[in-house]
Short mmCIF file of C-alpha atoms and ligand atoms in Angstrom, two decimals:
data_model
loop_
_atom_site.label_atom_id
_atom_site.label_comp_id
_atom_site.label_asym_id
_atom_site.label_seq_id
_atom_site.Cartn_x
_atom_site.Cartn_y
_atom_site.Cartn_z
CA MET A 1 84.59 85.64 88.57
CA PRO A 2 81.34 87.60 88.76
CA PHE A 3 80.25 90.00 91.52
CA ASP A 4 79.59 87.00 93.80
CA SER A 5 83.33 86.61 94.18
CA PHE A 6 83.62 90.07 95.75
CA LEU A 7 83.85 89.68 99.52
CA GLY A 8 82.39 92.17 101.98
CA ASN A 9 80.32 95.29 101.38
CA PRO A 10 77.26 93.55 99.89
CA GLN A 11 75.33 96.86 99.99
CA ALA A 12 77.83 98.44 97.56
CA VAL A 13 77.58 95.48 95.15
CA GLU A 14 73.78 95.58 95.37
CA ALA A 15 73.70 99.32 94.59
CA LEU A 16 75.83 98.79 91.48
CA ARG A 17 73.73 95.86 90.29
CA GLU A 18 70.59 97.95 90.61
CA MET A 19 72.15 100.75 88.55
CA LEU A 20 73.23 98.21 85.92
CA ALA A 21 69.82 96.53 85.80
CA SER A 22 67.99 99.83 85.48
CA GLY A 23 70.23 100.84 82.58
CA ARG A 24 70.77 104.22 84.25
CA MET A 25 74.40 104.27 85.22
CA PRO A 26 75.36 107.73 86.52
CA PRO A 27 78.20 109.34 84.53
CA ALA A 28 80.34 109.71 87.66
CA LEU A 29 80.55 107.55 90.77
CA LEU A 30 82.47 108.05 93.98
CA PHE A 31 83.63 104.94 95.85
CA ALA A 32 84.49 106.08 99.37
CA GLY A 33 85.47 104.06 102.42
CA PRO A 34 88.37 102.61 104.42
CA GLU A 35 91.59 101.33 102.89
CA GLY A 36 91.92 97.69 101.95
CA VAL A 37 88.23 96.80 101.48
CA GLY A 38 88.36 96.37 97.70
CA LYS A 39 87.03 99.68 96.34
CA LYS A 40 89.34 99.64 93.32
CA THR A 41 88.72 95.93 92.73
CA LEU A 42 84.97 96.54 92.61
CA ALA A 43 85.43 99.56 90.33
CA LEU A 44 87.33 97.37 87.85
CA MET A 45 84.63 94.69 88.13
CA LEU A 46 82.06 97.34 87.27
CA ALA A 47 84.09 98.24 84.19
CA LYS A 48 83.67 94.64 83.05
CA ALA A 49 79.97 94.56 83.91
CA LEU A 50 79.45 97.68 81.77
CA ASN A 51 81.02 95.88 78.83
CA CYS A 52 80.21 92.18 79.27
CA GLU A 53 78.58 90.51 76.25
CA ARG A 54 76.57 88.03 78.29
CA ARG A 55 75.37 89.63 81.49
CA ARG A 56 73.43 92.78 82.19
CA ASP A 57 73.75 93.39 85.93
CA ASP A 58 76.92 91.33 86.33
CA PHE A 59 79.87 90.12 84.24
CA CYS A 60 80.97 86.68 83.14
CA GLY A 61 84.75 87.14 83.15
CA GLU A 62 85.03 84.87 80.12
CA CYS A 63 83.62 86.59 77.06
CA GLY A 64 85.82 88.47 74.61
CA ARG A 65 85.06 91.85 76.12
CA CYS A 66 85.61 90.75 79.72
CA ARG A 67 89.01 89.45 78.59
CA GLN A 68 89.76 92.68 76.79
CA CYS A 69 89.01 94.57 80.00
CA ASP A 70 91.39 92.29 81.92
CA ALA A 71 94.13 92.84 79.37
CA MET A 72 93.65 96.62 79.49
CA ILE A 73 93.73 96.67 83.29
CA ALA A 74 96.94 94.62 83.30
CA ALA A 75 98.52 96.91 80.71
CA ALA A 76 97.47 100.01 82.65
CA ARG A 77 99.01 98.62 85.84
CA GLU A 78 102.24 97.85 84.04
CA ASP A 79 102.34 101.31 82.52
CA LEU A 80 101.80 102.94 85.92
CA ALA A 81 104.58 100.87 87.51
CA ARG A 82 106.99 101.79 84.72
CA ARG A 83 106.19 105.49 84.98
CA ARG A 84 106.61 105.55 88.75
CA GLU A 85 110.07 104.07 88.36
CA ALA A 86 111.18 106.70 85.84
CA LYS A 87 114.01 108.68 87.44
CA ASP A 88 113.40 111.83 85.47
CA ALA A 89 110.12 113.31 86.78
CA ALA A 90 109.22 114.88 83.42
CA ARG A 91 109.46 111.51 81.67
CA ARG A 92 106.81 110.05 83.93
CA LEU A 93 104.22 111.84 81.84
CA ASP A 94 105.70 111.11 78.41
CA GLY A 95 103.25 109.75 75.85
CA LEU A 96 100.27 109.11 78.11
CA VAL A 97 97.93 106.66 76.37
CA TYR A 98 94.63 105.71 77.96
CA PHE A 99 92.93 102.41 77.23
CA ASP A 100 89.14 102.10 77.17
CA VAL A 101 89.39 100.77 80.70
CA GLN A 102 92.03 102.83 82.45
CA LEU A 103 93.42 103.22 85.94
CA ILE A 104 94.57 106.72 86.81
CA GLU A 105 96.71 106.94 89.94
CA PRO A 106 99.18 109.41 91.47
CA LEU A 107 102.53 109.29 89.70
CA THR A 108 104.12 111.59 92.26
CA ARG A 109 102.44 112.79 95.44
CA TYR A 110 99.68 114.04 93.17
CA ILE A 111 97.53 113.10 90.22
CA LEU A 112 98.87 115.73 87.88
CA ILE A 113 97.14 118.08 85.50
CA GLU A 114 98.57 116.27 82.44
CA GLN A 115 96.91 113.05 83.61
CA ILE A 116 93.50 114.73 83.91
CA ARG A 117 94.04 116.68 80.67
CA GLN A 118 94.49 113.37 78.87
CA LEU A 119 91.38 112.01 80.58
CA ARG A 120 89.36 115.02 79.41
CA HIS A 121 90.80 114.82 75.93
CA ILE A 122 89.62 111.24 75.48
CA ALA A 123 86.46 111.17 77.62
CA TYR A 124 84.26 112.71 74.90
CA THR A 125 85.40 110.46 72.07
CA ARG A 126 84.01 107.06 71.15
CA PRO A 127 85.72 104.17 72.92
CA PHE A 128 88.37 102.52 70.72
CA GLN A 129 87.41 98.86 71.24
CA LEU A 130 84.70 98.45 73.86
CA PRO A 131 81.10 99.69 74.03
CA ARG A 132 81.75 101.65 77.22
CA ARG A 133 84.82 103.50 78.41
CA VAL A 134 85.54 103.44 82.16
CA PHE A 135 88.15 105.60 83.87
CA VAL A 136 88.96 104.67 87.47
CA VAL A 137 90.71 107.48 89.34
CA ASP A 138 92.27 105.89 92.42
CA ASP A 139 93.43 108.01 95.39
CA ALA A 140 91.25 110.79 94.03
CA GLN A 141 92.03 112.84 97.14
CA ALA A 142 95.54 113.23 95.65
CA ILE A 143 94.30 115.11 92.57
CA HIS A 144 96.33 118.30 92.31
CA TRP A 145 94.17 121.42 92.73
CA GLN A 146 94.83 122.53 89.17
CA ALA A 147 93.83 119.11 87.89
CA ALA A 148 90.73 119.19 90.12
CA ASP A 149 89.52 122.32 88.27
CA LEU A 150 89.89 120.50 85.00
CA LEU A 151 88.14 117.38 86.26
CA LEU A 152 85.28 119.54 87.51
CA LYS A 153 84.76 120.77 83.94
CA VAL A 154 84.39 117.16 82.81
CA LEU A 155 81.89 116.43 85.59
CA GLU A 156 79.91 119.55 84.71
CA GLU A 157 79.42 118.29 81.17
CA PRO A 158 79.36 114.54 81.68
CA PRO A 159 80.51 112.69 78.56
CA ASP A 160 78.06 110.05 77.28
CA THR A 161 80.73 107.59 76.20
CA THR A 162 82.69 107.45 79.47
CA THR A 163 81.91 106.43 83.05
CA LEU A 164 84.16 107.98 85.69
CA ILE A 165 84.77 106.26 89.01
CA LEU A 166 86.60 108.25 91.67
CA VAL A 167 88.00 106.14 94.51
CA CYS A 168 89.13 107.58 97.84
CA PRO A 169 89.23 106.69 101.56
CA ASN A 170 87.24 109.68 102.74
CA ALA A 171 84.71 111.50 100.57
CA TYR A 172 85.26 114.68 102.56
CA GLU A 173 88.85 114.91 101.43
CA LEU A 174 87.49 115.69 97.98
CA ARG A 175 86.41 119.15 97.03
CA ALA A 176 82.67 119.59 97.63
CA THR A 177 82.12 120.65 94.00
CA LEU A 178 83.58 117.34 92.77
CA ARG A 179 81.88 115.28 95.44
CA SER A 180 78.44 116.68 94.72
CA ARG A 181 78.61 115.69 91.06
CA CYS A 182 79.24 112.02 91.75
CA ARG A 183 76.84 109.31 92.89
CA ARG A 184 78.35 108.10 96.14
CA VAL A 185 78.78 104.39 96.87
CA ALA A 186 79.79 103.95 100.51
CA PHE A 187 82.12 101.18 101.68
CA HIS A 188 82.59 99.99 105.24
CA VAL A 189 85.11 97.88 107.13
CA VAL A 190 84.74 94.19 106.38
CA GLU A 191 83.38 91.84 109.05
CA GLU A 192 85.78 89.47 110.75
CA ALA A 193 83.92 86.38 109.56
CA THR A 194 84.46 87.55 105.96
CA LEU A 195 88.15 88.22 106.64
CA ARG A 196 88.51 84.68 108.01
CA THR A 197 86.90 83.36 104.83
CA VAL A 198 89.39 85.37 102.74
CA LEU A 199 92.29 83.98 104.79
CA ALA A 200 90.96 80.44 104.48
CA ALA A 201 90.64 80.82 100.70
CA ASP A 202 94.19 82.21 100.44
CA GLY A 203 95.43 79.26 102.49
CA LYS A 204 98.55 81.01 103.76
CA VAL A 205 97.59 81.60 107.38
CA PRO A 206 97.04 78.40 109.42
CA GLU A 207 93.56 77.99 110.83
CA ALA A 208 94.64 78.48 114.43
CA ARG A 209 95.95 81.95 113.60
CA ARG A 210 93.10 83.21 111.39
CA ALA A 211 90.99 84.66 114.19
CA LEU A 212 93.97 86.68 115.45
CA VAL A 213 94.91 87.96 111.99
CA ALA A 214 91.29 88.85 111.21
CA ARG A 215 91.15 90.82 114.45
CA LEU A 216 94.42 92.65 113.82
CA ALA A 217 93.45 93.48 110.24
CA ALA A 218 90.70 95.70 111.68
CA GLY A 219 88.25 95.29 108.81
CA SER A 220 90.72 95.53 105.92
CA ILE A 221 91.01 92.67 103.43
CA GLY A 222 94.27 94.19 102.18
CA ALA A 223 95.75 94.24 105.70
CA ALA A 224 94.57 90.66 106.37
CA ARG A 225 96.16 89.39 103.15
CA SER A 226 99.49 91.11 103.65
CA PHE A 227 99.70 90.33 107.36
CA ASP A 228 102.75 88.34 108.43
CA PRO A 229 101.72 86.37 111.54
CA GLU A 230 105.24 85.09 112.13
CA ALA A 231 106.75 88.58 112.19
CA PHE A 232 103.96 89.67 114.52
CA GLU A 233 104.60 86.81 116.91
CA ARG A 234 108.34 87.46 116.84
CA ARG A 235 107.65 91.03 117.96
CA ARG A 236 105.07 90.01 120.51
CA ARG A 237 107.22 87.28 122.11
CA PRO A 238 109.32 89.60 124.33
CA TRP A 239 106.11 91.22 125.59
CA VAL A 240 104.76 87.81 126.52
CA GLN A 241 108.03 86.99 128.26
CA PHE A 242 108.02 90.35 130.05
CA LEU A 243 104.45 89.95 131.31
CA ASP A 244 104.98 86.28 132.13
CA SER A 245 108.05 86.95 134.26
CA LEU A 246 106.20 89.76 136.01
CA ALA A 247 102.75 88.31 136.47
CA GLY A 248 102.82 84.81 135.04
CA SER A 249 102.31 82.68 138.10
CA PRO A 250 98.86 82.29 139.61
CA ALA A 251 97.94 84.66 142.44
CA GLY A 252 98.45 83.77 146.08
CA GLY A 253 101.59 83.56 148.15
CA ARG A 254 104.65 85.81 148.03
CA ARG A 255 107.24 85.02 145.42
CA ALA A 256 110.40 86.53 143.99
CA LEU A 257 110.40 87.85 140.44
CA ASP A 258 112.60 86.32 137.78
CA TRP A 259 114.75 89.40 137.17
CA LYS A 260 117.00 87.69 134.68
CA SER A 261 114.06 86.89 132.44
CA ILE A 262 112.59 90.40 132.90
CA SER A 263 115.89 91.95 131.95
CA GLU A 264 116.21 89.73 128.85
CA ALA A 265 112.71 90.65 127.74
CA ALA A 266 113.31 94.34 128.41
CA LYS A 267 116.47 94.15 126.33
CA ALA A 268 114.64 92.50 123.42
CA LEU A 269 111.87 95.11 123.59
CA GLY A 270 114.23 98.07 123.56
CA GLU A 271 116.72 96.65 121.09
CA ASP A 272 115.54 97.55 117.61
CA ARG A 273 115.11 101.30 117.37
CA SER A 274 113.88 101.19 113.78
CA THR A 275 110.85 99.07 114.68
CA PHE A 276 110.33 100.39 118.19
CA GLU A 277 107.09 102.11 117.29
CA GLN A 278 105.63 98.80 116.05
CA THR A 279 106.88 97.11 119.21
CA LEU A 280 105.05 99.71 121.26
CA ARG A 281 101.89 99.31 119.22
CA ILE A 282 101.86 95.60 120.03
CA GLY A 283 102.39 96.49 123.71
CA TYR A 284 99.40 98.80 123.61
CA LEU A 285 97.26 96.08 122.01
CA LEU A 286 98.15 93.70 124.84
CA LEU A 287 97.45 96.42 127.36
CA SER A 288 93.98 97.08 125.93
CA ASP A 289 93.26 93.37 126.12
CA LEU A 290 94.44 93.24 129.74
CA LEU A 291 92.14 96.10 130.58
CA ARG A 292 89.22 94.32 128.91
CA VAL A 293 89.91 91.16 130.90
CA VAL A 294 90.23 93.15 134.15
CA GLU A 295 86.90 94.79 133.37
CA ASN A 296 85.27 91.44 132.49
CA GLN A 297 84.41 92.49 128.97
CA PRO A 298 83.35 89.71 126.55
CA GLU A 299 86.15 87.62 125.06
CA SER A 300 84.97 88.58 121.58
CA ALA A 301 86.36 92.08 122.26
CA LEU A 302 89.95 90.83 122.66
CA THR A 303 92.59 91.27 119.97
CA ASN A 304 95.14 88.72 121.19
CA ILE A 305 92.50 86.04 121.58
CA ASP A 306 95.10 83.29 121.24
CA LEU A 307 96.62 84.45 124.55
CA LEU A 308 93.39 84.28 126.54
CA PRO A 309 94.67 81.97 129.36
CA GLN A 310 97.79 84.10 129.87
CA LEU A 311 95.81 87.34 129.73
CA LYS A 312 93.56 86.03 132.50
CA THR A 313 96.53 85.11 134.70
CA TRP A 314 98.29 88.44 134.12
CA ALA A 315 95.08 90.37 134.74
CA VAL A 316 94.54 88.72 138.12
CA ARG A 317 98.10 89.49 139.22
CA LEU A 318 98.24 93.05 137.92
CA GLY A 319 94.72 94.25 138.63
CA LEU A 320 93.55 97.64 137.43
CA GLU A 321 96.35 99.40 139.31
CA GLY A 322 99.01 97.30 137.58
CA VAL A 323 97.46 97.83 134.15
CA GLU A 324 97.48 101.57 134.75
CA LYS A 325 101.13 101.48 135.77
CA LEU A 326 101.95 99.53 132.61
CA LYS A 327 100.13 102.13 130.57
CA ASN A 328 102.12 104.94 132.17
CA GLY A 329 105.30 103.03 131.40
CA LEU A 330 104.32 102.61 127.76
CA ASP A 331 103.32 106.25 127.43
CA GLN A 332 106.71 107.20 128.84
CA ALA A 333 108.49 104.90 126.35
CA TYR A 334 106.38 106.40 123.54
CA ARG A 335 107.33 109.94 124.53
CA LEU A 336 111.01 109.07 124.72
CA GLN A 337 111.22 106.97 121.56
CA THR A 338 112.74 109.66 119.37
CA ARG A 339 115.34 110.58 121.98
CA ASN A 340 118.48 108.69 122.52
CA VAL A 341 117.44 106.94 125.72
CA ASN A 342 117.99 103.40 126.89
CA GLN A 343 114.55 101.84 126.57
CA GLN A 344 115.69 98.59 128.20
CA LEU A 345 116.28 100.54 131.39
CA GLY A 346 112.81 102.06 131.06
CA PHE A 347 111.15 98.64 130.92
CA GLU A 348 113.21 97.38 133.86
CA THR A 349 112.18 100.43 135.89
CA MET A 350 108.59 99.67 134.98
CA ALA A 351 109.03 96.14 136.36
CA ILE A 352 110.57 97.51 139.58
CA ASP A 353 107.57 99.82 139.97
CA LEU A 354 105.21 96.91 139.55
CA GLU A 355 107.02 94.50 141.85
CA PRO A 356 105.20 95.43 145.08
CA LEU A 357 101.90 94.88 143.27
CA VAL A 358 102.61 91.55 141.64
CA SER A 359 104.59 89.84 144.40
CA ARG A 360 101.84 90.23 146.97
ZN1 ZN B 401 81.70 88.84 79.91
#
């Protein structure tokens, strides 16, 4: 599983390979970029590349040292999970032991000073088993300010036996003094074509749904992989019913609205208070798509691309005026969501407002 198996962000992989090939690996790196694009995965791959017996600017995944790295990463993950579950907060930090390849992550809201103290304590010693020690500090923006002071001391006198990789979504959430001492490797959102490849390789999302999931994942491999298309469609269904009963028949000729169906859909939309925010988010996604269709934007810009024929029908019926009214209705529902109001009634009122427009 060498670097070739890493999907997306080829510029980041290339930068690392160049550093490896030149033999001048900076003592501290900062991997910054959006969530879910594989920053931590690539950091752990780099740990293997720095230790692999067979490859210089890559890793083989099979040699003794690559396997040792894998075992250490697995043990570190297990250790972190066990510590997070500890009920007594003080016990979370009991007997911290760092492997030559070690993940350091927040155990509470923060990465605590004891965690960085241990890092500093070991960083200047020879690795126990591998040629190169690699510490990956994930969610580095969560380093407690006291711990940040201590980490700064390490970065000011970089150890020659240890490579530090700080990982965070936004480099500017890190203190400038820390940031400036790391070589930055920038990550970007992953292209949809790559996300579709990931979904195809995983084999969980049927082909017909991959384009939709890739679009909704908005550039995050993590979001694409954990996406549940069935749950999404369950939530979207009442919206489709609502819009269909309002604006589902082709334009031309007066017609009466199917109020029973509208009322059913409105009930389903307003029913579950605990997931109402997600319901609204899906409504807003449909609304943006409707606006794009009304404005004749390219189909590639749509999120709900699987609903293209319906979107076109609804757009013709509603027009810009109808889309704006829908938006006002959603904004109203959004404002009222924390209050104890009957959202079903809100959606029905929205339909009443729209009736003169859509039954023309
Ligand atoms: Zn190897």
